[in-house]
Each structure stands twice: as C-alpha cells, then as structure tokens.
Coordinates of C-alpha atoms in Angstrom, one line a residue:
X1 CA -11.4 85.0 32.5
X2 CA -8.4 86.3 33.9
X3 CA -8.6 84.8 37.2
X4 CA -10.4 81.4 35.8
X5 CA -7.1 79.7 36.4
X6 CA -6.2 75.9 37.5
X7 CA -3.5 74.1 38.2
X8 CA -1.6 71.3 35.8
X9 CA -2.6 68.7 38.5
X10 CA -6.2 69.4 38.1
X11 CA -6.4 69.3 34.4
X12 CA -4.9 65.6 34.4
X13 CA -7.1 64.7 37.5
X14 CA -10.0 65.7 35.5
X15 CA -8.7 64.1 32.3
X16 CA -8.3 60.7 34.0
X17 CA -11.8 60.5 35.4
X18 CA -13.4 61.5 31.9
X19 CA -11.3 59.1 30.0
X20 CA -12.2 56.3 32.3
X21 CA -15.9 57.0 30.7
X22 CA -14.4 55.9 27.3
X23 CA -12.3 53.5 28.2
X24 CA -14.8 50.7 29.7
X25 CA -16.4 50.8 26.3
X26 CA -13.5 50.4 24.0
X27 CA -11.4 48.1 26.3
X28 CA -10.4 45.4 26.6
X29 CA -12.9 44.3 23.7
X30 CA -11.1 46.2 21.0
X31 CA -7.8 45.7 21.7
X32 CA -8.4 41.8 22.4
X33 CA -10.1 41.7 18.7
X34 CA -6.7 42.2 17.6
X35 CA -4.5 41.4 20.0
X36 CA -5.9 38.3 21.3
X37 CA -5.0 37.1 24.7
X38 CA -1.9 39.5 24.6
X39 CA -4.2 42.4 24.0
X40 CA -3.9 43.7 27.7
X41 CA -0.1 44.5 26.3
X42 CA -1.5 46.7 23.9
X43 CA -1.1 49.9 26.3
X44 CA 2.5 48.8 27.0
X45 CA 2.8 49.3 22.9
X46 CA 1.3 52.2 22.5
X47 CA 3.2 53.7 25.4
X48 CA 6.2 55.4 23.5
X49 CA 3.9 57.1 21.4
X50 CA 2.1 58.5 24.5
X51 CA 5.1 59.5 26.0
X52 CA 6.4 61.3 22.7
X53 CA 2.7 62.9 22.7
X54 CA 3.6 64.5 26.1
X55 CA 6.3 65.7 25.0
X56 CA 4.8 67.3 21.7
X57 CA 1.8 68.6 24.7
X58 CA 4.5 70.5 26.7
X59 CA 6.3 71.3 23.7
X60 CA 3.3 73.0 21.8
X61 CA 1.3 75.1 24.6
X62 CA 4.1 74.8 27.4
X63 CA 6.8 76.9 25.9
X64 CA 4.4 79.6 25.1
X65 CA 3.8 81.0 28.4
X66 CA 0.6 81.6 30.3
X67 CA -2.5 82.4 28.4
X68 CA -1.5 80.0 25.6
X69 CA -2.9 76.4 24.7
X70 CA -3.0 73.8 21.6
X71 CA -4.7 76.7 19.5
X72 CA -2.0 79.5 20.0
X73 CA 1.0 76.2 19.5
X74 CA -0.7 75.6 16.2
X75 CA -0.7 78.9 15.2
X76 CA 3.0 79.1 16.2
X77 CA 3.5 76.4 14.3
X78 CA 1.6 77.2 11.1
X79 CA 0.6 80.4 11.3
X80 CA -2.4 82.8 11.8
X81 CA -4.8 81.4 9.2
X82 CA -3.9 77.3 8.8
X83 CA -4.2 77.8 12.4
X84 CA -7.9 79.4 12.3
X85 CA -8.3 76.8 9.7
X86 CA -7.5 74.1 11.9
X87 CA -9.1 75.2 15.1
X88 CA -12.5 75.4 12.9
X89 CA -12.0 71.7 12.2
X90 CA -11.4 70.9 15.7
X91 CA -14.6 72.6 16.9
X92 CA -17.0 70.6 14.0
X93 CA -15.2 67.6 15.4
X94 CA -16.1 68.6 19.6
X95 CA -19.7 69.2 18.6
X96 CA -19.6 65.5 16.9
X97 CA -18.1 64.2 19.7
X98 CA -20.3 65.8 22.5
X99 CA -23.5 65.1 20.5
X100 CA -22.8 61.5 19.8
X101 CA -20.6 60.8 23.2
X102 CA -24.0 62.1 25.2
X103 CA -25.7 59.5 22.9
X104 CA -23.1 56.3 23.5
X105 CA -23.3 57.1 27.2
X106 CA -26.8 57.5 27.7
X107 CA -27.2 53.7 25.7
X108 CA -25.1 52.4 28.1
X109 CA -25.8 53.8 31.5
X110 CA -29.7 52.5 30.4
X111 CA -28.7 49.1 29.1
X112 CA -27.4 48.4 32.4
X113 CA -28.9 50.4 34.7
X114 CA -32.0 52.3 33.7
X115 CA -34.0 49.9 31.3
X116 CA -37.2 51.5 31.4
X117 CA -36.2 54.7 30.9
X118 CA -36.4 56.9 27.5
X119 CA -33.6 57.4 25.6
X120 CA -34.5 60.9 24.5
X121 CA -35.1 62.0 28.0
X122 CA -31.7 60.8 29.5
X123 CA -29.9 62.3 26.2
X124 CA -31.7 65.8 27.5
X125 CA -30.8 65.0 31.2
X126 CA -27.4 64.6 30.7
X127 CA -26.6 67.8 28.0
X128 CA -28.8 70.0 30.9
X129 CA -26.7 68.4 33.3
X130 CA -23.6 69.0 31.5
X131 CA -24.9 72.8 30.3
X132 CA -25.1 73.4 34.2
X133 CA -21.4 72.3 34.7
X134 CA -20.3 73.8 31.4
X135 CA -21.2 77.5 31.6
X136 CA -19.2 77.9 35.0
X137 CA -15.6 78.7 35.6
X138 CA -12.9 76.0 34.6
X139 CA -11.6 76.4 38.0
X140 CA -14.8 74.7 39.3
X141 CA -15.6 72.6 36.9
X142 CA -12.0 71.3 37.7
X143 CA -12.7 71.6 41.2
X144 CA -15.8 69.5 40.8
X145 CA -13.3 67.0 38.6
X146 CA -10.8 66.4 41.3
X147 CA -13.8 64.6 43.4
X148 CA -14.5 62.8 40.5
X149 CA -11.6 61.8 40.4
X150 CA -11.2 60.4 43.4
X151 CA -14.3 58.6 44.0
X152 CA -13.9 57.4 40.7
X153 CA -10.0 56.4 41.1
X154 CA -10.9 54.2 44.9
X155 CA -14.0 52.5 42.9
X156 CA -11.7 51.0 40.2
X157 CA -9.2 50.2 42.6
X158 CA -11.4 48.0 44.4
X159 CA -13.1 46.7 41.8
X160 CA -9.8 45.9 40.1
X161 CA -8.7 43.9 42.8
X162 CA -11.3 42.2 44.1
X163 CA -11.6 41.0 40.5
X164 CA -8.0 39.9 40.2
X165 CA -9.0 36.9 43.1
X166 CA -11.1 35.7 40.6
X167 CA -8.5 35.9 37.4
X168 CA -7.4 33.0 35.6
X169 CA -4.3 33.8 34.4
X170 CA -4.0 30.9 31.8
X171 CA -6.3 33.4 29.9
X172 CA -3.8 36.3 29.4
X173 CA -0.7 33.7 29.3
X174 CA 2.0 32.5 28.3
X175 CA 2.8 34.8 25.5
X176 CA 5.1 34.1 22.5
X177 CA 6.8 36.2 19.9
X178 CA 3.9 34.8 17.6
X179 CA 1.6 37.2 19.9
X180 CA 3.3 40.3 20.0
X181 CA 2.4 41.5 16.6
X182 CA -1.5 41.3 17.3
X183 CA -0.7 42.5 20.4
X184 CA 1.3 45.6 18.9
X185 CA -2.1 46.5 16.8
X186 CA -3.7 46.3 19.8
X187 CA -2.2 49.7 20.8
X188 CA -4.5 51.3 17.9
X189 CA -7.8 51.5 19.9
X190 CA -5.6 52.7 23.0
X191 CA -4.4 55.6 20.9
X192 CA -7.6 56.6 19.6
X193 CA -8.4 56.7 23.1
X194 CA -5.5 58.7 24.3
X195 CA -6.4 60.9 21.3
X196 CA -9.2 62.0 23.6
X197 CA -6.7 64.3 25.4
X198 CA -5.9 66.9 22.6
X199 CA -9.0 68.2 24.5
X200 CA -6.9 69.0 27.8
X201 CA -4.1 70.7 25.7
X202 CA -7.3 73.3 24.4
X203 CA -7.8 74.1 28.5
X204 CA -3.2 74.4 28.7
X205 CA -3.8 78.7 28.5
X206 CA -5.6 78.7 31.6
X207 CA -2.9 76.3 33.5
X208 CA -0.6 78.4 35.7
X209 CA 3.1 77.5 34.9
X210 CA 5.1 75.9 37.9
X211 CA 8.6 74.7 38.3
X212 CA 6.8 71.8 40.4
X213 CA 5.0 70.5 37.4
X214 CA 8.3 69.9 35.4
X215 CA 7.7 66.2 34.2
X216 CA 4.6 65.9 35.5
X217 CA 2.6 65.2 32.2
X218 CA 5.1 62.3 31.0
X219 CA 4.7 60.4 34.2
X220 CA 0.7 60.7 34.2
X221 CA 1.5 59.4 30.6
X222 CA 2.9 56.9 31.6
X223 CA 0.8 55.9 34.9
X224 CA -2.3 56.0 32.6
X225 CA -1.1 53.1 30.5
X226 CA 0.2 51.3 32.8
X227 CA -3.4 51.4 34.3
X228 CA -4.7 50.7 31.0
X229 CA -2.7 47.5 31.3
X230 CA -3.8 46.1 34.6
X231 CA -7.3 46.9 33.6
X232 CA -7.2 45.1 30.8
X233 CA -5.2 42.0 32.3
X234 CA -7.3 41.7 34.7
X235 CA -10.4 42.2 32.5
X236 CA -9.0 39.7 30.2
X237 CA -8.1 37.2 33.0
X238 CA -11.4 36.9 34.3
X239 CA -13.5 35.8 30.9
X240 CA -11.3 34.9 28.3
X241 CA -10.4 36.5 25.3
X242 CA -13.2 34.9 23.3
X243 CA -15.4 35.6 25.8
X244 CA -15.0 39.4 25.7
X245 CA -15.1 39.9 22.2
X246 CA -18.9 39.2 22.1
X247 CA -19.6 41.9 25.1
X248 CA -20.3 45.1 24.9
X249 CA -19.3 46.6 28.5
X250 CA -17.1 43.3 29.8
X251 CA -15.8 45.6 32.9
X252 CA -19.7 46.1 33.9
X253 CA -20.2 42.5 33.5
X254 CA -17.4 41.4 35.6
X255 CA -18.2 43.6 38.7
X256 CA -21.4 41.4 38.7
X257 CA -19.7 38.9 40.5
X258 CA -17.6 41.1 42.7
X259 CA -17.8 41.1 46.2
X260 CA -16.5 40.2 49.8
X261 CA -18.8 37.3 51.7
X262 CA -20.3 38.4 54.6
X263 CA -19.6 42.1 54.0
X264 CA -21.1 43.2 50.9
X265 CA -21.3 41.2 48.2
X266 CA -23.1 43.1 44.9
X267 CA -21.0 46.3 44.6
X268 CA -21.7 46.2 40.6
X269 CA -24.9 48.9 41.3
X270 CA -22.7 51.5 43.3
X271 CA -19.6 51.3 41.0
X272 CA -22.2 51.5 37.3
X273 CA -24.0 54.8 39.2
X274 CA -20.8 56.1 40.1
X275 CA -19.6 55.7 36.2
X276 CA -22.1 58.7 35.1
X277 CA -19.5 61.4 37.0
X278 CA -16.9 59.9 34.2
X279 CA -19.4 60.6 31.7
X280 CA -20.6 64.0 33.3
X281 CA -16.7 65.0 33.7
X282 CA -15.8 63.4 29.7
X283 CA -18.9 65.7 28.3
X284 CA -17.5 68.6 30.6
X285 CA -14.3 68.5 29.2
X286 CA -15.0 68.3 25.5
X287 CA -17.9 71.4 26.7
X288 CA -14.8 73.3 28.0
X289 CA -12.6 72.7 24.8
X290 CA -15.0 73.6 22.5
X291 CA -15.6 77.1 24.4
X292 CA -11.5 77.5 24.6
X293 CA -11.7 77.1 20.8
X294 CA -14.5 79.4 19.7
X295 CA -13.2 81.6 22.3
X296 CA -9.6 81.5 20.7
X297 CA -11.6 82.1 16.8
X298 CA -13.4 85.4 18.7
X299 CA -10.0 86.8 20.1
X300 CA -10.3 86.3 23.5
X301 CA -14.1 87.6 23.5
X302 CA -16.2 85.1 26.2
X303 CA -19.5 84.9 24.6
X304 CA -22.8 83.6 27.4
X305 CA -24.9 82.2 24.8
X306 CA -21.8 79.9 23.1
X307 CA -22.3 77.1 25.6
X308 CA -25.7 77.1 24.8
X309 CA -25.3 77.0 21.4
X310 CA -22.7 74.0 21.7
X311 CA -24.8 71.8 23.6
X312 CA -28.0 72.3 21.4
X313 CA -26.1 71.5 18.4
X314 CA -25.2 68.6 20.0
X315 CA -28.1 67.7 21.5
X316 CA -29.5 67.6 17.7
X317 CA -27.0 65.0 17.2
X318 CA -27.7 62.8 19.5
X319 CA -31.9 62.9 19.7
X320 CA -31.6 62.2 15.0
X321 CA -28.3 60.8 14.2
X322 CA -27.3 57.4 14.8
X323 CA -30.3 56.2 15.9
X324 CA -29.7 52.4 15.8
X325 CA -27.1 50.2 17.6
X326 CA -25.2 49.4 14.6
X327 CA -24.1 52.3 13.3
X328 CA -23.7 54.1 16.8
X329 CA -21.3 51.3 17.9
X330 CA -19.2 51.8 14.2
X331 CA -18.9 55.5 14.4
X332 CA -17.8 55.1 18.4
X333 CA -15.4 52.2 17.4
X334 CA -14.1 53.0 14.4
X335 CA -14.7 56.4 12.8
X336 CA -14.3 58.6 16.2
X337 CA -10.7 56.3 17.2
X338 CA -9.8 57.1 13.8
X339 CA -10.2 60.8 14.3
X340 CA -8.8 60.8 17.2
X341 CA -5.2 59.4 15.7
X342 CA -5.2 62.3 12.9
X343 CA -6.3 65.4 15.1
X344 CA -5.0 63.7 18.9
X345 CA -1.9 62.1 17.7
X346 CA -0.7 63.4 14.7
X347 CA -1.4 67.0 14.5
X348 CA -0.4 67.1 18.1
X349 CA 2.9 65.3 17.2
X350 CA 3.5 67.4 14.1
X351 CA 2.7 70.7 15.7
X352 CA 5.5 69.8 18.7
X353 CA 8.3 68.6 16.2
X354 CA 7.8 72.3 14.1
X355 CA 8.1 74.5 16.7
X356 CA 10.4 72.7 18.2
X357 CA 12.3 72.9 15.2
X358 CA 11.8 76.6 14.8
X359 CA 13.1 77.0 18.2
X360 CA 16.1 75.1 17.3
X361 CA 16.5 77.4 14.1
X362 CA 16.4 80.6 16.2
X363 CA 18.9 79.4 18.7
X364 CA 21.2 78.6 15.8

C-alpha cells in the first residue's frame, strides 16, 4: 500500500474515460428534456458549480498531505464519528452504484451490439472482468486507465467531427433569453453526472503531491464541460431536439451514419466495442473507491477478500433488482443523478467551505 501510488494526471485521465461511460446515456437526452434546443448550454451552466467543486476537491483531501483523501477531509471537517458515519453511507451507495451501473451497461452494450446474448451472463462477465482489474494495485489499474483514455479520447474526437459535417445548426439555434432558463435546468443532469467524481477524491490519499499539479484539477474541470458542450451541440445538431428525446443512446445512433467515402464508411461497430473500456474503467473506479472506503473504516488494514465481497454484493444487485426497463431507466435517470447532487456536490462543497473555514479560524 505504501508504494501503490499515482499521479494527479492519472486519476483525472482515468476519471474522464469512465465518465464518458455515463455520459452517452444521460446526454444530450436529459438535458434537452429540459433545456430544449439550448440544452447543449447546459454544461456551460453548470460550469461554476464544477469549478467551485474543484476547489472544495483540493480544498478537502489536498491540504491534508499525502496519505489523505475525501474520507480523512470529512473527518477533518466533522470529526471522527459523523465522518465514519458518513463514509458508511458512501459505501451502501458504491455497492448500489456498481451493482446497478454493471446492470445499465450491460443493457446497453447488448441492445446495440450483442442481441443474442444473456443478460445474466454479460452482468457476470463484466463484475469478473472488473474483479480482475479491481483486486490489483491502483497504480495499474490507473496505468491500464491512461490507455483507456486515450483510445477512448481519439475515438470521440473523430466521431465528434465527422459528425459535425453532418450538423444542422438551425437545430441548436438561435437562442433567446426565453431559452436560457430551460437551458440553466439543463445543468441538473450534468451535475448528477459530475457527482460521479466524489469517487476520484476517495483514490486523492494515494496521489503524490506536486507543485506541477497546482491548478490542474480546475482546468480539467473546466475542459470536461466544455467537452460536455460540443458533445452535446453537435449531438443536438445532428437530430433535433425532438428527435433525441425519444432515444435512448442518440450518440450510438448518430455514429450510424458516420464515415468517410471511399475510406471507411461504418465506424459505428469499432467506436460501440471500444465504449466497454469506459464501462470497464467507470466500474474500476467506483471498485477502487469502495476499497479506499472500507479500507479507511478498518484503519488502514488492506483486507484480500473485500473486493470480492464488493463485487458479489453487487453482482446480487444487478442479476434481482431492477429487472425491467422501466424502472432501471428511472433509478439511472433520476434517483442515482439525485444522489449524486447530495453526496458529489453538496457534501463535497460543504466539507471544503468547513475546513476551509477552520483554517481560516486558526490563522486568525
């Protein structure tokens, strides 16, 4: 454990390519349910709250010094027990969220992809898949992110602008001052989304501290909605906002008619395969947290049989809970993006503004 370190740019590289596993099912079809065709403005919204969230991030773990993450900030912030307290809840919610993410994913990747195949086996493919990743060292597992990452990162970059030959942008314009309210509730889903990265801020003890990383996590902030933006822009452009508020995946659907004459012209298969790293690298992560925090509740103790126990809990979730369409889709849209703004945005937020007012107290 004491040598399982990684570096501030690999936690957000690895963060960005398990996000993006999230993000094609929420967006833009959330966000344009409120927002209407100025819900690709949504991230631009929602951006000061991210930015004051990366502050409350490097507030919270940051100051503390190495070895110390979101659970030791709370417990600076609130001490020993509320802290315990609070950690307990954010375990119960990582199982949920591993159990029923495995679940979401594996609906999509075989509505699209894998028709034929059972549900129940592709659930228990990807938990074994993400057991095998999980019980390593972060500092693989992050390793094995950065790749992601990239392949990941080049694939939406093309995809994104091949797509934007095709945009019509009488779909996402002109916008009046009659639009930006919708499109200011539009930033809602985008910060139950962001809410996602309370996750990372569990992995901030094993982060080395460099002067070189000063700033670094407000301008990923801010690069990440402003890629939230385009995404949806272009997304937006190329249907319609009535269009894409009756599809489920609209990003899978538009790379259907992606493609360069003469060179290749169906990328849509590649880029859909591709998307199961995201999911293998957003399960990963919320595996990783989950250890961080029962490892946190066992002082320090690293216990073999815990990732075990965290992926069979949630396996159980997602083989007998939510078993129809309906009510998986609900909890993912609603009750998860809800939990996300209490225990990613506000306790975050709160925990940064106390012990930065403690701080402030002991200075005076």
């Amino acid at each position: 454990m004491s040598k399982d370190y990684i570096s501030l740019r690999q936690l957000l590289a690895l963060l960005f390519a398990a996000l993006l596993s999230p993000m094609i099912q929420v967006l833009p079809r959330t966000a344009v349910e409120i927002g209407g065709k100025a819900g690709w403005l949504s991230a631009l919204f929602a951006l000061p709250v991210v930015l004051l969230l990366c502050w409350a991030y490097q507030a919270t773990p940051g100051r503390l010094g190495g070895g110390a993450g979101m659970a030791e900030g709370l417990e600076l912030a609130f001490g020993r027990w509320p802290a315990r307290v609070l950690v307990h809840l954010y375990l119960i919610w990582g199982v949920l969220l591993l159990g029923w993410n495995a679940r979401w994913c594996a609906y999509r990747a075989l509505s699209i992809n894998y028709r034929n195949a059972p549900m129940p086996l592709f659930i228990l493919g990807l938990l074994a898949l993400t057991l095998w990743l999980g019980h390593k060292s972060l500092s693989a597992f992050c390793r094995a992110g950065e790749i992601f990452a990239l392949a990941l990162g080049v694939a939406l970059a093309v995809a994104l602008a091949l797509a934007a030959l095709r945009t019509e942008w009488n779909n996402v314009g002109p916008i009046w001052l009659e639009d930006l309210p919708g499109a200011a509730g539009g930033a809602v889903p985008v910060l139950g989304l962001v809410g996602y990265g309370v996750l990372g801020a569990f992995l901030a003890g094993q982060v080395k501290r460099r002067e070189v990383d000063r700033g670094r996590l407000l301008r990923w902030g801010a690069l990440w909605c402003a890629l939230l933006a385009v995404f949806q822009l272009i997304t937006i452009g190329c249907f319609g906002p009535g269009l894409i508020q009756k599809m489920e995946t609209p990003f899978f659907i538009l790379l259907r008619g992606v493609g360069v004459p003469g060179a290749f012209e169906r990328v849509e298969s590649l880029i859909m395969s591709l998307w199961l790293l995201a999911d293998l690298a957003f399960l990963g992560l919320i595996l990783f947290a989950c250890r961080a925090m029962v490892r946190y509740l066992t002082r320090g103790e690293e216990r073999p049989w815990v990732p075990v126990l965290l992926v069979a809990a949630a396996g159980a979730l997602a083989l007998f809970t939510l078993n129809n369409l309906f009510s998986l889709s609900w909890v993912m849209e609603r009750l998860i993006p809800a939990g996300n703004l209490i225990l990613g945005i506000g306790v975050p937020l709160l925990t940064g503004i106390v012990i930065a007012w403690k701080k402030r107290r002991e200075k005076v």
